[in-house]
Amino acid sequence: MNSGTATHEIHEFVRHLLSAVAAASLYTLNHPQVNRLADAAHASLARALAERPDIALLEVDGELVIDGEPQPFSLVLDRFVQVLHEHRVGHLRFLAGAPRAEVDTLISLLARQSDFEDAGSTEHIRIGKLEMPEQGGEEGSLGAAGSAEGGTGTGGSGAVMLKDIPALELARLGEIYEAIKRKERLKPSGIAATVSGLVEAFRREGESLLVLAALREQDEYTFTHAANVCILTLAQAMSLGITGQLLNDIGIAAMLHDVGKMFIPEEILTKPEKLTDAEFEQMKQHPLLGARYLMETPGVPRLAAITAFEHHMRFDQSGYPVVPPGWQQTVSSQMTAIADCFDAMRTRRPYQEPREPKIIASVLVKGSGTEFNPLLVRNMLLLLSRLNRI
């Protein structure tokens, strides 16, 4: 194993560690998913320590430095730095022979909703505390991040416009939605290719692609809304360390979450006035219509149908469609709901002007625990505030 491979293994360790922390926060420390991810994290760490028996991870000015080498931006490493900041950790040092039990301890500490307080280092994992000055304002506020630039972020030299979405992906998406409106059968390969293109664009352009989705202030077109929700949901998933086929399935699900609107009359979708009760009841059918359409389409991931069905449910099980007691909403649906809300409030529609980012942040915070999963809201706000442009 060479030095580059060791660094790769540390990246893999961080990815699995973050996923385990997220799963432990959403479920419990002894959940099978946490156990599986902790196994993967320990295996990656052991492989890295076999080559470099003393590895130091240091946060410097919001960037991760591994053994003195600053690491390029990625959503996973950026989220890791945020987690360290939340717990006031300045550096971590890993020594050869670190057992799985010490990795479990680290996961437990990072899954807490506070800093490490007086928690000590273990024999092979050393924790260096960071002294941080108290800061005013609400943690995770998009408004605070925007004020650093002297504005709300809807303009300025850093803004990326909608036209900068990879042209091929946007063209494909427009064609797919037009075909659905013509009642033609959906081609899953086209959606998969679109999502794969966006995932690759994220890996290439990461931050700027997220900026374009977050800052968009355009008229409402269903397929551009779908693209933005897909980008915002992929960003959330990638920051939690989700990769591979599950990441693609989540992207496809987010892209198709509103497909049921293609079966709602155009006059209802574009009506400038408030919908009547009867019209709203008809609009509320789009999750069911979308889920049914996707269930009947061969090759579409089952997660896409579930997300289409669940994306208007609330975290407290209210919302619509009405489900039986004990229903477990998927994390994909919960992330999509947050992205959907954010993008909807940034969009100019016949009945509303785009809202300022700090107002959107307050809406998401207010809805935490009732409408939205509070842990995922916190992650979303931290992810967006990192941009310092909104």
Tab-separated table of C-alpha atoms in Angstrom:
chain	number	residue	atom	x	y	z
A	1	MET	CA	0.000	0.000	0.000
A	2	ASN	CA	1.420	3.438	-0.871
A	3	SER	CA	0.841	6.812	0.749
A	4	GLY	CA	-1.863	7.764	-1.753
A	5	THR	CA	-3.768	4.564	-1.046
A	6	ALA	CA	-3.496	5.224	2.689
A	7	THR	CA	-5.032	8.685	2.194
A	8	HIS	CA	-7.804	7.100	0.123
A	9	GLU	CA	-8.497	4.676	2.974
A	10	ILE	CA	-8.710	7.578	5.427
A	11	HIS	CA	-11.253	9.232	3.112
A	12	GLU	CA	-13.202	5.962	3.117
A	13	PHE	CA	-12.941	5.801	6.900
A	14	VAL	CA	-14.377	9.333	7.180
A	15	ARG	CA	-17.199	8.468	4.774
A	16	HIS	CA	-18.206	5.319	6.670
A	17	LEU	CA	-17.773	7.094	10.008
A	18	LEU	CA	-20.133	9.909	8.981
A	19	SER	CA	-22.697	7.419	7.719
A	20	ALA	CA	-22.496	5.511	11.002
A	21	VAL	CA	-22.882	8.744	12.990
A	22	ALA	CA	-25.902	9.742	10.892
A	23	ALA	CA	-27.473	6.293	11.317
A	24	ALA	CA	-26.794	6.333	15.069
A	25	SER	CA	-28.461	9.758	15.321
A	26	LEU	CA	-31.481	8.629	13.305
A	27	TYR	CA	-31.817	5.205	14.951
A	28	THR	CA	-29.747	3.777	17.835
A	29	LEU	CA	-26.105	2.854	18.389
A	30	ASN	CA	-26.908	-0.868	18.328
A	31	HIS	CA	-28.893	-0.692	15.067
A	32	PRO	CA	-27.683	-3.242	12.459
A	33	GLN	CA	-26.987	-0.429	9.973
A	34	VAL	CA	-24.722	1.328	12.492
A	35	ASN	CA	-22.934	-1.958	13.174
A	36	ARG	CA	-22.344	-2.580	9.459
A	37	LEU	CA	-21.020	0.936	8.865
A	38	ALA	CA	-18.805	0.787	11.956
A	39	ASP	CA	-17.311	-2.441	10.607
A	40	ALA	CA	-16.575	-0.734	7.285
A	41	ALA	CA	-15.079	2.323	9.022
A	42	HIS	CA	-12.814	0.182	11.196
A	43	ALA	CA	-11.662	-1.876	8.206
A	44	SER	CA	-10.694	1.266	6.261
A	45	LEU	CA	-8.888	2.732	9.279
A	46	ALA	CA	-6.980	-0.524	9.849
A	47	ARG	CA	-5.845	-0.592	6.216
A	48	ALA	CA	-4.629	3.019	6.443
A	49	LEU	CA	-2.811	2.418	9.745
A	50	ALA	CA	-1.093	-0.648	8.304
A	51	GLU	CA	0.804	1.744	6.016
A	52	ARG	CA	1.053	4.831	8.224
A	53	PRO	CA	0.882	3.825	11.896
A	54	ASP	CA	0.322	7.371	13.147
A	55	ILE	CA	-2.227	9.472	11.226
A	56	ALA	CA	-3.284	12.977	12.222
A	57	LEU	CA	-6.424	14.755	10.991
A	58	LEU	CA	-6.440	18.493	11.588
A	59	GLU	CA	-9.023	21.166	10.781
A	60	VAL	CA	-7.482	24.420	9.551
A	61	ASP	CA	-9.694	27.330	8.464
A	62	GLY	CA	-12.562	25.041	7.517
A	63	GLU	CA	-10.408	22.568	5.576
A	64	LEU	CA	-9.283	19.075	6.513
A	65	VAL	CA	-5.535	18.444	6.650
A	66	ILE	CA	-4.297	14.829	6.745
A	67	ASP	CA	-0.707	14.400	7.931
A	68	GLY	CA	0.124	17.946	6.866
A	69	GLU	CA	-1.540	17.693	3.430
A	70	PRO	CA	-4.634	19.893	2.805
A	71	GLN	CA	-7.393	17.864	1.168
A	72	PRO	CA	-9.396	18.985	-1.880
A	73	PHE	CA	-13.000	20.018	-1.320
A	74	SER	CA	-15.596	17.268	-1.149
A	75	LEU	CA	-19.041	17.248	0.423
A	76	VAL	CA	-18.075	14.358	2.701
A	77	LEU	CA	-14.899	15.965	4.041
A	78	ASP	CA	-16.692	19.300	4.353
A	79	ARG	CA	-19.427	17.683	6.431
A	80	PHE	CA	-16.781	15.958	8.561
A	81	VAL	CA	-15.164	19.314	9.320
A	82	GLN	CA	-18.591	20.681	10.292
A	83	VAL	CA	-19.143	17.752	12.674
A	84	LEU	CA	-15.751	18.350	14.281
A	85	HIS	CA	-16.645	22.029	14.725
A	86	GLU	CA	-19.995	21.144	16.292
A	87	HIS	CA	-18.151	19.113	18.921
A	88	ARG	CA	-15.272	21.595	19.262
A	89	VAL	CA	-12.684	19.113	18.081
A	90	GLY	CA	-9.518	20.597	16.603
A	91	HIS	CA	-7.746	17.402	15.614
A	92	LEU	CA	-7.877	13.619	15.746
A	93	ARG	CA	-4.863	11.318	15.919
A	94	PHE	CA	-5.118	7.610	15.099
A	95	LEU	CA	-2.487	5.099	16.210
A	96	ALA	CA	-1.848	1.621	14.839
A	97	GLY	CA	-3.835	-1.136	16.506
A	98	ALA	CA	-7.024	0.913	17.025
A	99	PRO	CA	-9.722	-1.679	17.850
A	100	ARG	CA	-13.296	-1.643	16.681
A	101	ALA	CA	-14.463	-0.753	20.215
A	102	GLU	CA	-12.610	2.588	20.059
A	103	VAL	CA	-14.212	3.366	16.697
A	104	ASP	CA	-17.583	2.632	18.310
A	105	THR	CA	-16.732	5.099	21.082
A	106	LEU	CA	-15.891	7.792	18.524
A	107	ILE	CA	-19.180	7.159	16.702
A	108	SER	CA	-21.058	7.455	19.992
A	109	LEU	CA	-19.366	10.759	20.811
A	110	LEU	CA	-19.963	12.265	17.357
A	111	ALA	CA	-23.610	11.197	17.379
A	112	ARG	CA	-24.276	13.413	20.403
A	113	GLN	CA	-25.977	16.763	19.848
A	114	SER	CA	-23.327	18.641	21.868
A	115	ASP	CA	-19.543	18.928	22.121
A	116	PHE	CA	-17.390	16.258	23.770
A	117	GLU	CA	-17.274	18.155	27.066
A	118	ASP	CA	-14.857	16.167	29.282
A	119	ALA	CA	-14.823	13.000	27.156
A	120	GLY	CA	-11.234	11.754	27.045
A	121	SER	CA	-9.183	10.190	24.298
A	122	THR	CA	-8.924	6.418	24.015
A	123	GLU	CA	-5.640	4.535	23.793
A	124	HIS	CA	-5.426	4.601	19.996
A	125	ILE	CA	-7.710	7.546	19.103
A	126	ARG	CA	-6.592	10.869	20.545
A	127	ILE	CA	-8.956	13.850	20.558
A	128	GLY	CA	-7.660	17.422	20.561
A	129	LYS	CA	-10.143	20.011	21.794
A	130	LEU	CA	-10.653	23.315	19.972
A	131	GLU	CA	-11.247	26.516	21.903
A	132	MET	CA	-13.900	28.433	19.991
A	133	PRO	CA	-15.196	31.921	20.782
A	134	GLU	CA	-18.897	32.292	21.344
A	135	GLN	CA	-20.743	33.537	18.285
A	136	GLY	CA	-24.001	35.391	18.130
A	137	GLY	CA	-26.990	34.360	16.116
A	138	GLU	CA	-28.680	31.025	15.615
A	139	GLU	CA	-26.417	28.172	14.626
A	140	GLY	CA	-26.950	27.057	11.070
A	141	SER	CA	-28.682	30.261	10.017
A	142	LEU	CA	-28.501	30.929	6.320
A	143	GLY	CA	-28.989	34.587	7.034
A	144	ALA	CA	-25.801	34.782	9.083
A	145	ALA	CA	-23.839	33.183	6.304
A	146	GLY	CA	-25.289	35.550	3.758
A	147	SER	CA	-24.556	38.635	5.838
A	148	ALA	CA	-20.865	37.894	5.680
A	149	GLU	CA	-21.039	38.758	1.999
A	150	GLY	CA	-23.071	41.850	2.615
A	151	GLY	CA	-26.189	40.570	0.887
A	152	THR	CA	-28.612	37.732	0.475
A	153	GLY	CA	-26.652	35.937	-2.181
A	154	THR	CA	-29.100	36.366	-5.023
A	155	GLY	CA	-26.435	38.225	-6.960
A	156	GLY	CA	-22.704	38.828	-6.786
A	157	SER	CA	-19.741	37.430	-8.614
A	158	GLY	CA	-20.010	33.996	-7.010
A	159	ALA	CA	-23.530	33.238	-8.220
A	160	VAL	CA	-23.961	30.380	-10.680
A	161	MET	CA	-26.910	30.585	-13.044
A	162	LEU	CA	-29.368	27.855	-13.990
A	163	LYS	CA	-27.901	27.708	-17.489
A	164	ASP	CA	-24.724	26.256	-15.966
A	165	ILE	CA	-26.402	22.916	-15.217
A	166	PRO	CA	-24.784	20.443	-17.616
A	167	ALA	CA	-26.791	21.014	-20.785
A	168	LEU	CA	-27.170	17.347	-21.648
A	169	GLU	CA	-28.689	16.459	-18.262
A	170	LEU	CA	-31.167	19.349	-18.387
A	171	ALA	CA	-32.177	18.535	-21.966
A	172	ARG	CA	-32.711	14.890	-21.067
A	173	LEU	CA	-34.868	15.844	-18.099
A	174	GLY	CA	-37.024	18.171	-20.173
A	175	GLU	CA	-37.583	15.427	-22.731
A	176	ILE	CA	-38.496	12.905	-20.032
A	177	TYR	CA	-41.138	15.158	-18.481
A	178	GLU	CA	-42.601	16.085	-21.852
A	179	ALA	CA	-42.869	12.378	-22.714
A	180	ILE	CA	-44.685	11.692	-19.454
A	181	LYS	CA	-47.128	14.514	-20.180
A	182	ARG	CA	-47.820	12.837	-23.537
A	183	LYS	CA	-48.611	9.664	-21.538
A	184	GLU	CA	-45.616	7.870	-23.058
A	185	ARG	CA	-43.828	5.190	-21.056
A	186	LEU	CA	-40.948	6.450	-18.953
A	187	LYS	CA	-37.464	5.263	-19.942
A	188	PRO	CA	-35.589	4.614	-16.666
A	189	SER	CA	-32.243	4.564	-18.464
A	190	GLY	CA	-32.668	8.222	-19.349
A	191	ILE	CA	-33.333	9.208	-15.725
A	192	ALA	CA	-30.417	7.062	-14.519
A	193	ALA	CA	-28.098	8.714	-17.039
A	194	THR	CA	-29.275	12.173	-15.942
A	195	VAL	CA	-28.656	11.445	-12.262
A	196	SER	CA	-25.280	9.854	-13.011
A	197	GLY	CA	-24.356	13.015	-14.916
A	198	LEU	CA	-25.334	15.200	-11.959
A	199	VAL	CA	-23.399	12.984	-9.510
A	200	GLU	CA	-20.326	13.263	-11.724
A	201	ALA	CA	-20.845	17.025	-12.007
A	202	PHE	CA	-20.985	17.186	-8.206
A	203	ARG	CA	-17.711	15.325	-7.924
A	204	ARG	CA	-16.213	17.711	-10.477
A	205	GLU	CA	-17.759	21.015	-9.399
A	206	GLY	CA	-19.257	20.188	-5.995
A	207	GLU	CA	-19.778	23.531	-4.354
A	208	SER	CA	-20.681	25.564	-7.445
A	209	LEU	CA	-23.375	23.096	-8.521
A	210	LEU	CA	-24.960	23.326	-5.071
A	211	VAL	CA	-24.803	27.118	-5.236
A	212	LEU	CA	-26.749	27.163	-8.474
A	213	ALA	CA	-29.560	25.099	-6.957
A	214	ALA	CA	-29.616	27.127	-3.743
A	215	LEU	CA	-29.550	30.553	-5.406
A	216	ARG	CA	-31.912	29.897	-8.287
A	217	GLU	CA	-34.615	32.536	-8.545
A	218	GLN	CA	-36.545	31.586	-11.666
A	219	ASP	CA	-40.070	31.089	-12.834
A	220	GLU	CA	-41.498	27.692	-11.955
A	221	TYR	CA	-40.985	24.933	-14.481
A	222	THR	CA	-41.555	21.455	-13.126
A	223	PHE	CA	-38.496	19.922	-14.732
A	224	THR	CA	-36.099	22.643	-13.481
A	225	HIS	CA	-37.617	22.301	-10.026
A	226	ALA	CA	-36.987	18.554	-10.264
A	227	ALA	CA	-33.346	19.158	-11.213
A	228	ASN	CA	-32.818	21.490	-8.265
A	229	VAL	CA	-34.494	19.146	-5.795
A	230	CYS	CA	-32.313	16.356	-7.147
A	231	ILE	CA	-29.142	18.436	-6.660
A	232	LEU	CA	-30.114	19.543	-3.151
A	233	THR	CA	-31.041	15.987	-2.148
A	234	LEU	CA	-27.852	14.515	-3.616
A	235	ALA	CA	-25.869	17.103	-1.658
A	236	GLN	CA	-27.547	16.031	1.577
A	237	ALA	CA	-27.003	12.343	0.852
A	238	MET	CA	-23.360	12.789	-0.171
A	239	SER	CA	-22.630	14.862	2.937
A	240	LEU	CA	-23.890	11.900	5.002
A	241	GLY	CA	-21.430	9.608	3.216
A	242	ILE	CA	-23.956	7.839	0.983
A	243	THR	CA	-22.417	6.583	-2.261
A	244	GLY	CA	-22.866	3.985	-4.991
A	245	GLN	CA	-26.188	2.592	-6.137
A	246	LEU	CA	-28.101	3.929	-3.126
A	247	LEU	CA	-26.926	7.463	-3.949
A	248	ASN	CA	-28.084	7.040	-7.548
A	249	ASP	CA	-31.443	5.642	-6.409
A	250	ILE	CA	-31.940	8.594	-4.057
A	251	GLY	CA	-31.096	10.980	-6.924
A	252	ILE	CA	-33.593	9.240	-9.223
A	253	ALA	CA	-36.233	9.354	-6.485
A	254	ALA	CA	-35.688	13.072	-5.914
A	255	MET	CA	-35.747	13.750	-9.654
A	256	LEU	CA	-39.113	11.985	-10.005
A	257	HIS	CA	-40.718	13.059	-6.713
A	258	ASP	CA	-43.248	15.353	-8.426
A	259	VAL	CA	-43.961	13.192	-11.467
A	260	GLY	CA	-47.573	12.831	-10.336
A	261	LYS	CA	-48.168	16.515	-11.190
A	262	MET	CA	-48.031	15.512	-14.844
A	263	PHE	CA	-51.477	13.960	-14.262
A	264	ILE	CA	-53.020	17.039	-12.661
A	265	PRO	CA	-54.902	19.435	-14.981
A	266	GLU	CA	-52.726	22.286	-16.240
A	267	GLU	CA	-55.240	24.900	-15.153
A	268	ILE	CA	-54.854	23.780	-11.544
A	269	LEU	CA	-51.043	23.690	-11.675
A	270	THR	CA	-50.785	27.195	-13.150
A	271	LYS	CA	-53.744	28.862	-11.445
A	272	PRO	CA	-52.583	32.280	-10.125
A	273	GLU	CA	-55.232	32.468	-7.403
A	274	LYS	CA	-55.632	30.303	-4.337
A	275	LEU	CA	-56.997	26.854	-5.160
A	276	THR	CA	-60.536	26.002	-4.148
A	277	ASP	CA	-61.020	23.177	-1.664
A	278	ALA	CA	-61.995	20.838	-4.501
A	279	GLU	CA	-58.961	21.837	-6.570
A	280	PHE	CA	-56.633	21.368	-3.613
A	281	GLU	CA	-58.067	17.911	-2.981
A	282	GLN	CA	-57.290	17.116	-6.610
A	283	MET	CA	-53.755	18.491	-6.236
A	284	LYS	CA	-53.244	16.299	-3.155
A	285	GLN	CA	-53.655	13.242	-5.383
A	286	HIS	CA	-50.314	13.802	-7.150
A	287	PRO	CA	-48.198	11.770	-4.671
A	288	LEU	CA	-50.451	8.753	-5.123
A	289	LEU	CA	-50.660	9.220	-8.908
A	290	GLY	CA	-46.898	9.559	-9.156
A	291	ALA	CA	-46.219	6.512	-6.993
A	292	ARG	CA	-48.691	4.408	-8.979
A	293	TYR	CA	-47.129	5.501	-12.275
A	294	LEU	CA	-43.600	4.686	-11.076
A	295	MET	CA	-44.647	1.327	-9.585
A	296	GLU	CA	-46.036	0.374	-12.997
A	297	THR	CA	-42.877	1.444	-14.838
A	298	PRO	CA	-40.328	-1.373	-15.205
A	299	GLY	CA	-36.773	-0.538	-14.223
A	300	VAL	CA	-37.554	2.354	-11.866
A	301	PRO	CA	-36.098	1.880	-8.360
A	302	ARG	CA	-38.758	1.055	-5.787
A	303	LEU	CA	-37.362	3.904	-3.684
A	304	ALA	CA	-38.538	6.377	-6.358
A	305	ALA	CA	-42.163	5.243	-6.010
A	306	ILE	CA	-41.923	5.380	-2.211
A	307	THR	CA	-40.435	8.884	-2.268
A	308	ALA	CA	-43.069	10.124	-4.714
A	309	PHE	CA	-45.727	8.786	-2.333
A	310	GLU	CA	-44.145	10.150	0.854
A	311	HIS	CA	-42.635	13.528	-0.060
A	312	HIS	CA	-45.606	15.548	1.258
A	313	MET	CA	-45.823	13.585	4.500
A	314	ARG	CA	-44.654	15.360	7.609
A	315	PHE	CA	-42.091	14.030	10.052
A	316	ASP	CA	-44.869	13.736	12.660
A	317	GLN	CA	-46.885	11.537	10.245
A	318	SER	CA	-49.404	14.249	9.337
A	319	GLY	CA	-49.547	15.764	5.865
A	320	TYR	CA	-50.745	13.718	2.926
A	321	PRO	CA	-51.426	11.020	1.850
A	322	VAL	CA	-52.824	9.725	5.147
A	323	VAL	CA	-50.971	6.604	6.301
A	324	PRO	CA	-51.620	4.015	9.032
A	325	PRO	CA	-50.155	4.561	12.526
A	326	GLY	CA	-46.553	3.412	12.821
A	327	TRP	CA	-45.657	4.182	9.202
A	328	GLN	CA	-41.885	4.718	8.820
A	329	GLN	CA	-41.079	7.453	6.301
A	330	THR	CA	-37.818	6.787	4.448
A	331	VAL	CA	-34.784	9.039	4.888
A	332	SER	CA	-34.852	9.576	1.102
A	333	SER	CA	-38.347	11.056	1.394
A	334	GLN	CA	-37.324	13.186	4.371
A	335	MET	CA	-34.330	14.667	2.522
A	336	THR	CA	-36.432	15.221	-0.600
A	337	ALA	CA	-39.118	17.017	1.440
A	338	ILE	CA	-36.522	19.450	2.802
A	339	ALA	CA	-35.060	20.077	-0.657
A	340	ASP	CA	-38.559	20.442	-2.133
A	341	CYS	CA	-39.543	23.031	0.490
A	342	PHE	CA	-36.306	24.986	0.041
A	343	ASP	CA	-36.535	25.130	-3.748
A	344	ALA	CA	-40.255	25.900	-3.757
A	345	MET	CA	-39.669	28.963	-1.569
A	346	ARG	CA	-36.808	30.129	-3.832
A	347	THR	CA	-39.043	29.928	-6.910
A	348	ARG	CA	-41.160	32.705	-8.391
A	349	ARG	CA	-44.693	31.462	-8.874
A	350	PRO	CA	-47.952	33.126	-9.923
A	351	TYR	CA	-48.978	33.441	-6.272
A	352	GLN	CA	-45.634	34.196	-4.563
A	353	GLU	CA	-42.315	35.953	-4.995
A	354	PRO	CA	-39.048	34.177	-4.112
A	355	ARG	CA	-38.304	34.312	-0.387
A	356	GLU	CA	-35.042	35.419	1.152
A	357	PRO	CA	-32.718	32.601	2.301
A	358	LYS	CA	-32.821	33.635	5.973
A	359	ILE	CA	-36.630	33.428	5.877
A	360	ILE	CA	-36.401	29.943	4.342
A	361	ALA	CA	-33.955	28.958	7.083
A	362	SER	CA	-36.398	30.099	9.759
A	363	VAL	CA	-39.230	28.131	8.118
A	364	LEU	CA	-37.125	24.958	8.098
A	365	VAL	CA	-36.068	25.483	11.722
A	366	LYS	CA	-39.656	26.165	12.774
A	367	GLY	CA	-40.772	22.961	11.053
A	368	SER	CA	-38.076	20.818	12.707
A	369	GLY	CA	-39.594	17.945	14.635
A	370	THR	CA	-43.056	18.402	13.157
A	371	GLU	CA	-42.805	18.826	9.392
A	372	PHE	CA	-39.141	17.870	8.946
A	373	ASN	CA	-36.608	15.525	10.513
A	374	PRO	CA	-34.681	17.911	12.809
A	375	LEU	CA	-31.339	16.157	12.296
A	376	LEU	CA	-31.653	16.426	8.517
A	377	VAL	CA	-32.704	20.086	8.734
A	378	ARG	CA	-29.620	20.812	10.803
A	379	ASN	CA	-27.454	19.021	8.271
A	380	MET	CA	-29.051	20.920	5.374
A	381	LEU	CA	-28.551	24.316	7.007
A	382	LEU	CA	-24.939	23.545	7.882
A	383	LEU	CA	-24.335	22.333	4.347
A	384	LEU	CA	-25.781	25.493	2.786
A	385	SER	CA	-24.251	27.914	5.271
A	386	ARG	CA	-20.828	26.503	4.345
A	387	LEU	CA	-21.190	28.232	0.970
A	388	ASN	CA	-21.166	31.710	2.572
A	389	ARG	CA	-23.212	32.939	-0.375
A	390	ILE	CA	-26.808	32.468	0.684
